[in-house]
Tab-separated table of C-alpha atoms in Angstrom:
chain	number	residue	atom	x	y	z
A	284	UNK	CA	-156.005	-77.930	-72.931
A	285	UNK	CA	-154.568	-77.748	-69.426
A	286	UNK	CA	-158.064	-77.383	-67.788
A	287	UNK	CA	-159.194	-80.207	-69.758
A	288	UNK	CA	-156.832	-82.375	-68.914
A	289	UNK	CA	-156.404	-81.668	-64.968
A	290	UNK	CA	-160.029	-81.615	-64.905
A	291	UNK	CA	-160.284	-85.582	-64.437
A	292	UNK	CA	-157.790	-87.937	-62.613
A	293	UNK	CA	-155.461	-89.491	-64.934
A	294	UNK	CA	-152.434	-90.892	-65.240
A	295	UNK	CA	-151.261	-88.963	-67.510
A	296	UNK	CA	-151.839	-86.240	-65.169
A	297	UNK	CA	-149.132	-87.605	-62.891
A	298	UNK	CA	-146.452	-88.436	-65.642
A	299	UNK	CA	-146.956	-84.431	-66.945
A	300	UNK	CA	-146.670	-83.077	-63.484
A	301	UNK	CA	-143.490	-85.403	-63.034
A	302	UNK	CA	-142.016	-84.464	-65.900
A	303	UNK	CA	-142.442	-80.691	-65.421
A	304	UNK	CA	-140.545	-81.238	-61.593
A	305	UNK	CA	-137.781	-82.933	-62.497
A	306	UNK	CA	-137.274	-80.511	-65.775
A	307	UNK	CA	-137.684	-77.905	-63.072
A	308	UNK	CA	-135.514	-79.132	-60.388
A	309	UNK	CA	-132.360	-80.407	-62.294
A	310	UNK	CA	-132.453	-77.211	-64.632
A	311	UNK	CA	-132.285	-75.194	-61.395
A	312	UNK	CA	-129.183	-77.363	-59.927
A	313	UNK	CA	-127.459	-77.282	-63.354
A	314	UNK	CA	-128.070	-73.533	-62.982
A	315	UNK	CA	-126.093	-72.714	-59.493
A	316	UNK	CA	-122.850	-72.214	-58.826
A	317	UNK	CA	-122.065	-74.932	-56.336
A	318	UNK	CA	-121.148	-78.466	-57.451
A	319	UNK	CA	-123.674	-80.860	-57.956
A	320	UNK	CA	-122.147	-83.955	-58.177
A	321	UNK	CA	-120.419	-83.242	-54.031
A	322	UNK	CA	-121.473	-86.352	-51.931
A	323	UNK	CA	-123.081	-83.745	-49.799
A	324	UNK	CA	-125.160	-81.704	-52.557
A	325	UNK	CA	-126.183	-84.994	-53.853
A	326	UNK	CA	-128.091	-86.139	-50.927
A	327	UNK	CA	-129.125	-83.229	-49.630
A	328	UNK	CA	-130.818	-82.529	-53.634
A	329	UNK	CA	-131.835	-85.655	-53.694
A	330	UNK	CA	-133.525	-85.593	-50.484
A	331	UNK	CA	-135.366	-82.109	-51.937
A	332	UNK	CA	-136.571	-83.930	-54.750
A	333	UNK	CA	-138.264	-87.488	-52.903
A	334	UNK	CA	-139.464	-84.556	-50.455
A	335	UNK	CA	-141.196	-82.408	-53.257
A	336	UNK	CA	-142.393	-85.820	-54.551
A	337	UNK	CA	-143.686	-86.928	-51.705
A	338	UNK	CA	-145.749	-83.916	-50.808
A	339	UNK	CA	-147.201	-83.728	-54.499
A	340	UNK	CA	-148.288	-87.493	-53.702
A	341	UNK	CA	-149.736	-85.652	-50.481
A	342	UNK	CA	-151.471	-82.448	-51.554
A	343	UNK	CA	-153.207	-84.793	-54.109
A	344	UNK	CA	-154.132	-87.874	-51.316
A	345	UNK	CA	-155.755	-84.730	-48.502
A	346	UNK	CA	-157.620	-83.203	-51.814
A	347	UNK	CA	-159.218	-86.111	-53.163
A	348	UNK	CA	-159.127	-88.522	-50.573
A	349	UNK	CA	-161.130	-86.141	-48.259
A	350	UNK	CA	-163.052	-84.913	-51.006
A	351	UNK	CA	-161.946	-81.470	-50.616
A	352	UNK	CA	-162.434	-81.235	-54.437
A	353	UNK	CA	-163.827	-83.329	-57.223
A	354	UNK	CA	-162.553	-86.010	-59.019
A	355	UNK	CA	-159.799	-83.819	-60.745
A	356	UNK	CA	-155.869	-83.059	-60.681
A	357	UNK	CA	-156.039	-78.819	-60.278
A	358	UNK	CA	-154.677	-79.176	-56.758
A	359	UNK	CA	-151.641	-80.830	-57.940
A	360	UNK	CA	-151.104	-78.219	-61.063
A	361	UNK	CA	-151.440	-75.190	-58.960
A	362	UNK	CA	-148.506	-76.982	-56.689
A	363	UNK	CA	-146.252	-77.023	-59.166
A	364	UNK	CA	-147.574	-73.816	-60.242
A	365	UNK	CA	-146.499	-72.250	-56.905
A	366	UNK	CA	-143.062	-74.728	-57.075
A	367	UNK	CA	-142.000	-72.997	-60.292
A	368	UNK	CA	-142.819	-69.288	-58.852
A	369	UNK	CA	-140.294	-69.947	-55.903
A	370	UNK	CA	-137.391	-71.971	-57.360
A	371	UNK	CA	-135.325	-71.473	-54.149
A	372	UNK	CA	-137.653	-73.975	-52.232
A	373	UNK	CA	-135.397	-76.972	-54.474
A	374	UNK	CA	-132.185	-75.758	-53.024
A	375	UNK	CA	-133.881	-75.761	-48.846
A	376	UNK	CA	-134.060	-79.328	-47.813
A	377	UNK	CA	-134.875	-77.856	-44.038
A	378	UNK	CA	-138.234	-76.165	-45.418
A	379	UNK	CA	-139.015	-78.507	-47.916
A	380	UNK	CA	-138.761	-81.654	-45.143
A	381	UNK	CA	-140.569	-79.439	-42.455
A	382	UNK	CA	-143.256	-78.994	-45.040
A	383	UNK	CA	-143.959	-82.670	-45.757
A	384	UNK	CA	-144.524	-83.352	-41.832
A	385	UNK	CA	-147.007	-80.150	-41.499
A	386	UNK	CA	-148.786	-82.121	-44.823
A	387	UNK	CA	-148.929	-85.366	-42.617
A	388	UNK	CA	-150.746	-83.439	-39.623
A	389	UNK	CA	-153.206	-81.867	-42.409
A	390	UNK	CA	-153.951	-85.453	-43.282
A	391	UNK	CA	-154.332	-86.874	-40.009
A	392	UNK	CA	-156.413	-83.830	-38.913
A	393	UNK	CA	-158.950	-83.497	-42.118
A	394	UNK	CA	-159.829	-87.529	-41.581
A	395	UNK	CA	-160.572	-86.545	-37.928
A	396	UNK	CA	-164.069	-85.715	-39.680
A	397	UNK	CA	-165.126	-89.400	-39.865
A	398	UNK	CA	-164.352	-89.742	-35.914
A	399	UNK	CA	-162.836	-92.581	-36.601
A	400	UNK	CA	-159.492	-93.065	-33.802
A	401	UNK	CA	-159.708	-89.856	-33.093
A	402	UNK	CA	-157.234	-89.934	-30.498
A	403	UNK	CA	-154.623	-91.524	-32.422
A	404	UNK	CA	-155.454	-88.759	-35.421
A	405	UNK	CA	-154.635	-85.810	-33.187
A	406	UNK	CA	-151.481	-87.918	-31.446
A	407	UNK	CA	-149.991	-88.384	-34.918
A	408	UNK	CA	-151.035	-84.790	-36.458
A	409	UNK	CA	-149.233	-82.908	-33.070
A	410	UNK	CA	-146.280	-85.743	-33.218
A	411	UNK	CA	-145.364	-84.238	-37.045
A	412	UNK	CA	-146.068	-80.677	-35.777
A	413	UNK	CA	-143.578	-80.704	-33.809
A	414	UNK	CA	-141.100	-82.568	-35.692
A	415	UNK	CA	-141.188	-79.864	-38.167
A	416	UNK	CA	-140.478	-77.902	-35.791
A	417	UNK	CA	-137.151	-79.524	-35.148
A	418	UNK	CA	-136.490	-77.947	-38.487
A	419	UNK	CA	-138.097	-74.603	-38.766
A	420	UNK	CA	-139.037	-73.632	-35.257
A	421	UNK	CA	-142.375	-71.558	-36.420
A	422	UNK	CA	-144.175	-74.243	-38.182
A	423	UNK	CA	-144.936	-74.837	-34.732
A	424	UNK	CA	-147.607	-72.544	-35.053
A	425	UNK	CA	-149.409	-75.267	-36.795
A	426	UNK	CA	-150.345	-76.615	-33.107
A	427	UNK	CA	-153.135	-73.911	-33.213
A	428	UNK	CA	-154.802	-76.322	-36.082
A	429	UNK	CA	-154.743	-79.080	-33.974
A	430	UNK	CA	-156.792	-77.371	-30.790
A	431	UNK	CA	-158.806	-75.705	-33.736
A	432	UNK	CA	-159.701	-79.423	-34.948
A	433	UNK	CA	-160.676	-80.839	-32.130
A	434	UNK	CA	-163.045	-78.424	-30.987
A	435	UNK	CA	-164.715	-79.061	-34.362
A	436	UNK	CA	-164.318	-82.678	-34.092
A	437	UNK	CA	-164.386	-84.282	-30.848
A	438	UNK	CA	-164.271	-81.409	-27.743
A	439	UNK	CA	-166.179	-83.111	-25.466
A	440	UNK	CA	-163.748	-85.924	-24.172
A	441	UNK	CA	-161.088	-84.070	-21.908
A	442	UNK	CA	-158.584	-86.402	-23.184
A	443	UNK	CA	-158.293	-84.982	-26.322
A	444	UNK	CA	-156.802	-81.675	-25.217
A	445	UNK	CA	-154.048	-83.373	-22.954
A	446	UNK	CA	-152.913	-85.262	-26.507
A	447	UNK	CA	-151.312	-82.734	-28.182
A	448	UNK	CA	-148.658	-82.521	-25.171
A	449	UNK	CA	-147.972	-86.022	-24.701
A	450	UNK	CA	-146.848	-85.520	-28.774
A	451	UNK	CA	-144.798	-82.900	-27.377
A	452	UNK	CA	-142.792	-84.836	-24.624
A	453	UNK	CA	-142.672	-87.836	-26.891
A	454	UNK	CA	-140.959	-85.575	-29.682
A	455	UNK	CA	-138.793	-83.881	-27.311
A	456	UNK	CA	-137.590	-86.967	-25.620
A	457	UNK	CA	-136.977	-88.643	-29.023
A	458	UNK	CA	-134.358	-85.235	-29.649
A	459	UNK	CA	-132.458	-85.876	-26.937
A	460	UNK	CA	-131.896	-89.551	-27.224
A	461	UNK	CA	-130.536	-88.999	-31.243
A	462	UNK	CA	-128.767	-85.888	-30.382
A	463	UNK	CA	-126.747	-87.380	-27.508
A	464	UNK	CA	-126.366	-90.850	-30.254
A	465	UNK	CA	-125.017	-89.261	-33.096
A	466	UNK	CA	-123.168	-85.517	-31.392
A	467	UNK	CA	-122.199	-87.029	-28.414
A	468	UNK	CA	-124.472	-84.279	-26.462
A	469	UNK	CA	-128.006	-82.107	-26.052
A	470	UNK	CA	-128.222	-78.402	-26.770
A	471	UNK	CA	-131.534	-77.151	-27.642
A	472	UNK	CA	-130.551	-73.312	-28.632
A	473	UNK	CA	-134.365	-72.055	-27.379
A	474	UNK	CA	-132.853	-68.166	-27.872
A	475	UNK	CA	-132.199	-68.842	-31.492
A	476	UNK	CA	-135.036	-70.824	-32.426
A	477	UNK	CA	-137.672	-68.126	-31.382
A	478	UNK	CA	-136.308	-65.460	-32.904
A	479	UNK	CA	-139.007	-63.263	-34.649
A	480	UNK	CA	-138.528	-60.401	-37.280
A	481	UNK	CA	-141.536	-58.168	-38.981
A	482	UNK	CA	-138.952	-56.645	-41.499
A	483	UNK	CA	-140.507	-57.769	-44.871
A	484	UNK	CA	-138.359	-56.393	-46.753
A	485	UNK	CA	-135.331	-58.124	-46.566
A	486	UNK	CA	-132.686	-58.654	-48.789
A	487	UNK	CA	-134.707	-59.757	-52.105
A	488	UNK	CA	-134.130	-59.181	-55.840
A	489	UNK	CA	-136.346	-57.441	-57.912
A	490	UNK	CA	-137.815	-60.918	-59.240
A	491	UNK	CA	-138.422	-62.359	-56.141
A	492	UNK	CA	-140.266	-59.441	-55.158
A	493	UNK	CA	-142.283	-60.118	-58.739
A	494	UNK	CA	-142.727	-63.546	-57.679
A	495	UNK	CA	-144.345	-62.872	-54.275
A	496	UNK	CA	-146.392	-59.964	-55.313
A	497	UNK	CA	-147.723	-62.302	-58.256
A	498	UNK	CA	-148.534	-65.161	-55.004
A	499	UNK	CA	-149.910	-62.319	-52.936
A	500	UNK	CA	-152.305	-61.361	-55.594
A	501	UNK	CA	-153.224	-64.877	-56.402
A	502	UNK	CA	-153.542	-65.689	-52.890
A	503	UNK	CA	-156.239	-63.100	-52.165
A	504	UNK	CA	-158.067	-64.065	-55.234
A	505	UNK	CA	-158.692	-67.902	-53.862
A	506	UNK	CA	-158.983	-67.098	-50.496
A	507	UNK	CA	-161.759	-64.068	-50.604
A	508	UNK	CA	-163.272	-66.548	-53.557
A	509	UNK	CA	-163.425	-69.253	-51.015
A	510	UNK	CA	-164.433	-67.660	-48.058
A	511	UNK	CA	-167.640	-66.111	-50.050
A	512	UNK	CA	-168.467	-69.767	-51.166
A	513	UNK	CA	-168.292	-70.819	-47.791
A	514	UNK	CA	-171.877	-71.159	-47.174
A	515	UNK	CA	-172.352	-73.367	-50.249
A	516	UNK	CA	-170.456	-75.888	-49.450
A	517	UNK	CA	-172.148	-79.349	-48.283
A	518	UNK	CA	-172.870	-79.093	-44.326
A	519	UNK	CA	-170.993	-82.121	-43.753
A	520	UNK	CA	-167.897	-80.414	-45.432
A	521	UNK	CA	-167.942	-77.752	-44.146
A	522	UNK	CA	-165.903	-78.266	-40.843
A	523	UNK	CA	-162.957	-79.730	-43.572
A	524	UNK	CA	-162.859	-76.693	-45.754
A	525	UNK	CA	-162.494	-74.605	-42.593
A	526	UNK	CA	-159.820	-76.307	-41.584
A	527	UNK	CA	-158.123	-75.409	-44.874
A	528	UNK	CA	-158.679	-71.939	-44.291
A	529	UNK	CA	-157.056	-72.030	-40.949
A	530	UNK	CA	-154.558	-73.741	-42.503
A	531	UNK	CA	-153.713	-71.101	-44.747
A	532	UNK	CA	-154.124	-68.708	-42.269
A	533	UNK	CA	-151.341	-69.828	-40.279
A	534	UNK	CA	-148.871	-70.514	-43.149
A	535	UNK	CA	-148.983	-66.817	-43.535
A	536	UNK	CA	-148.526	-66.961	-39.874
A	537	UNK	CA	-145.641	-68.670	-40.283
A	538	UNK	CA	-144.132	-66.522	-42.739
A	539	UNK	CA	-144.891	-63.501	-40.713
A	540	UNK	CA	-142.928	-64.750	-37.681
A	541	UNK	CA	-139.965	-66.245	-39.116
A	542	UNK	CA	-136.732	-63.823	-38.519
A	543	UNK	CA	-135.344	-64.510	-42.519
A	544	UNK	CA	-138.439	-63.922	-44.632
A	545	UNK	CA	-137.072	-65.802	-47.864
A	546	UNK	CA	-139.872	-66.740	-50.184
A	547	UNK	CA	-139.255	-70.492	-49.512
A	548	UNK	CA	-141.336	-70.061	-46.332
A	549	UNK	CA	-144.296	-69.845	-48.345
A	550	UNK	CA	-144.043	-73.325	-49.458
A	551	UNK	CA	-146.590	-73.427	-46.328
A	552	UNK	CA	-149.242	-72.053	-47.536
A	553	UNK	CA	-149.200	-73.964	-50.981
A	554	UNK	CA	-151.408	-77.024	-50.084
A	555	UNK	CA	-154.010	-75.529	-48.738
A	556	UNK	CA	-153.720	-72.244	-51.314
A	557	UNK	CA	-153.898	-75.218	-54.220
A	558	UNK	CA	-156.910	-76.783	-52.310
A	559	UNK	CA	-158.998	-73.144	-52.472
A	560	UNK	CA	-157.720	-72.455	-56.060
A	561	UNK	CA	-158.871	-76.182	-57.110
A	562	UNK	CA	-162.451	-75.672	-55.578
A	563	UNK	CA	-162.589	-72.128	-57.489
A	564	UNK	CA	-161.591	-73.248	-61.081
A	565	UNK	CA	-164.356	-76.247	-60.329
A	566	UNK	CA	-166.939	-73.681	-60.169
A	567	UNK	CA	-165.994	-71.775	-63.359
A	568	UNK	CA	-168.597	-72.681	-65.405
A	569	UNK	CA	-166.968	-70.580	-68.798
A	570	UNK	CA	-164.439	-73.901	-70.264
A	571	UNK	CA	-162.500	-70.975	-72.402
A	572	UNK	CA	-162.370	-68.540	-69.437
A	573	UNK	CA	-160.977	-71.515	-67.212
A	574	UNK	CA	-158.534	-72.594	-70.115
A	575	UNK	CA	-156.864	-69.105	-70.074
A	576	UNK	CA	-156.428	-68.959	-66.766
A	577	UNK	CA	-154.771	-71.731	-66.235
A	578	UNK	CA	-152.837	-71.112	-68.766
A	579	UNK	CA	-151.717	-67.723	-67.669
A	580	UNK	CA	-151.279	-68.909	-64.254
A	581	UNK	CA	-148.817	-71.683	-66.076
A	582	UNK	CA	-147.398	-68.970	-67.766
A	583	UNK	CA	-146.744	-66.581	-64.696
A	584	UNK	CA	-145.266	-69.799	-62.866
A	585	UNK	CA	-142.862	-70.643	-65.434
A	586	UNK	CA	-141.759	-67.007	-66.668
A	587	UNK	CA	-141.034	-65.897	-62.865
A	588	UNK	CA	-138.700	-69.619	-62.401
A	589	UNK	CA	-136.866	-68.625	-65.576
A	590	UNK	CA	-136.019	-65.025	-64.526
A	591	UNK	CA	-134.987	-66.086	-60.933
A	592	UNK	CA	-132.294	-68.837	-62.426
């Protein structure tokens, strides 16, 4: 029934995956020991919930709008799918925010395929790179996309390449100005920020460690399924789905980098991890097979949020 139904836009589609969110996210709240109802906890778990919202509204705009998959919903149900595996992402408004701006770059960089403003696509895509950086220093990595992109795209004009760093002095100059307007002074701790660990194990319980062993495995599945589709995808599409690869690529990056490896970090990866799994469930051409995985992958998703409460 899930396959069915996320196998065609539909409104319905939207209300479900709503429903299951905010089931997930105040059930998790109502689950920790802090107060909920603080001034503080309220708008910081508010502004993790718009956020998650937001970048639902996002994953399912790049995917369809860019016709990274067909006319269907999966891309949005594997989200959630990855949401519910990782139910510490609803409590990390710093992730969760730096997450949405990396999604606004993926936009603006996928669209760069119609050449179409190019230079204002890759002047907005490395402005929201580095903003999320502002919050989590190593989504910076996500600047690799951007050179990656326009070598694809548009390499030839010189201008291009000198874009990315007027993004960079714009974004910089706009953190001084607030953080001398509202703290009275400018402090940009550079030692702290690129602080990098390879220690992997951490401080985890045994069900997170279920949770990202389940997201390794699934990730390797959609990825190596991808990769070995590669050559089948339309010529003119090609350049797009590559871009979701290297998108992927350096959300692991990402995670890899970061000094405290908490399974939040992930989060990353999850739009263009959904994208992959999307394409692969499109070419299943067994309906039962494709029903029970998606309804095993539901399973997983909501088994691993329930033992991590």
């Amino acid at each position: 029934m899930l396959a069915s139904l996320f196998s065609k836009t539909r409104p319905f589609n939207y209300v479900l995956t709503g429903f299951f969110v905010i089931s997930a996210f105040f059930l998790f709240q109502f689950t920790r020991e802090k107060d909920f109802f603080t001034s503080v906890s309220l708008v910081e778990e508010s502004a993790v919930f718009l956020l998650l919202i937001a970048s639902f509204i996002l994953v399912n705009f790049i995917s369809l709008r860019n016709a990274l998959t067909k006319n269907d919903n999966y891309a949005i149900l594997l989200f959630l799918i990855f949401v519910l595996m990782f139910p510490g992402i609803l409590e990390n408004w710093r992730i969760v925010l730096s997450n949405f701006f990396l999604l606004l770059a993926l936009r603006r960089l996928i669209s760069l395929r119609t050449l179409n403003s190019p230079k204002e696509k890759i002047f907005d895509a490395s402005f929201w790179i580095f903003f999320s950086a502002l919050f989590h220093f190593w989504s910076i990595a996500y600047i690799i996309l951007v050179f990656i992109s326009i070598i694809f795209h548009s390499g030839k004009d010189y201008k291009n390449w000198l874009i990315p760093f007027i993004s960079l002095f714009c974004v910089w100059i706009l953190h001084i100005f607030f953080s001398l307007f509202f703290l009275g002074e400018y402090e940009l701790h550079f030692q702290e920020m690129i602080q990098i660990s390879f220690d992997f194990t951490g401080h985890k319980t045994t069900y997170e460690n279920m949770a990202l062993a389940s997201y390794v495995s699934i990730s390797v599945l959609f990825f190596a399924s991808q990769i070995l589709d590669y050559q089948n995808k339309p010529l003119n599409m090609q350049s797009s789905y590559k871009q979701v690869y290297f998108s992927f690529l350096l959300a692991i990056g990402i995670y890899a980098l970061s000094k405290n490896k908490t399974n939040d970090m992930l989060i990353y990866s999850f739009a263009p991890l959904a994208i992959l799994g999307a394409n692969m469930f499109e070419k299943l051409e067994n309906n039962n097979f494709k029903e029970a995985s998606i309804y095993i992958l539901f399973a997983v998703g909501v088994c691993l949020f329930v033992l991590q409460l």
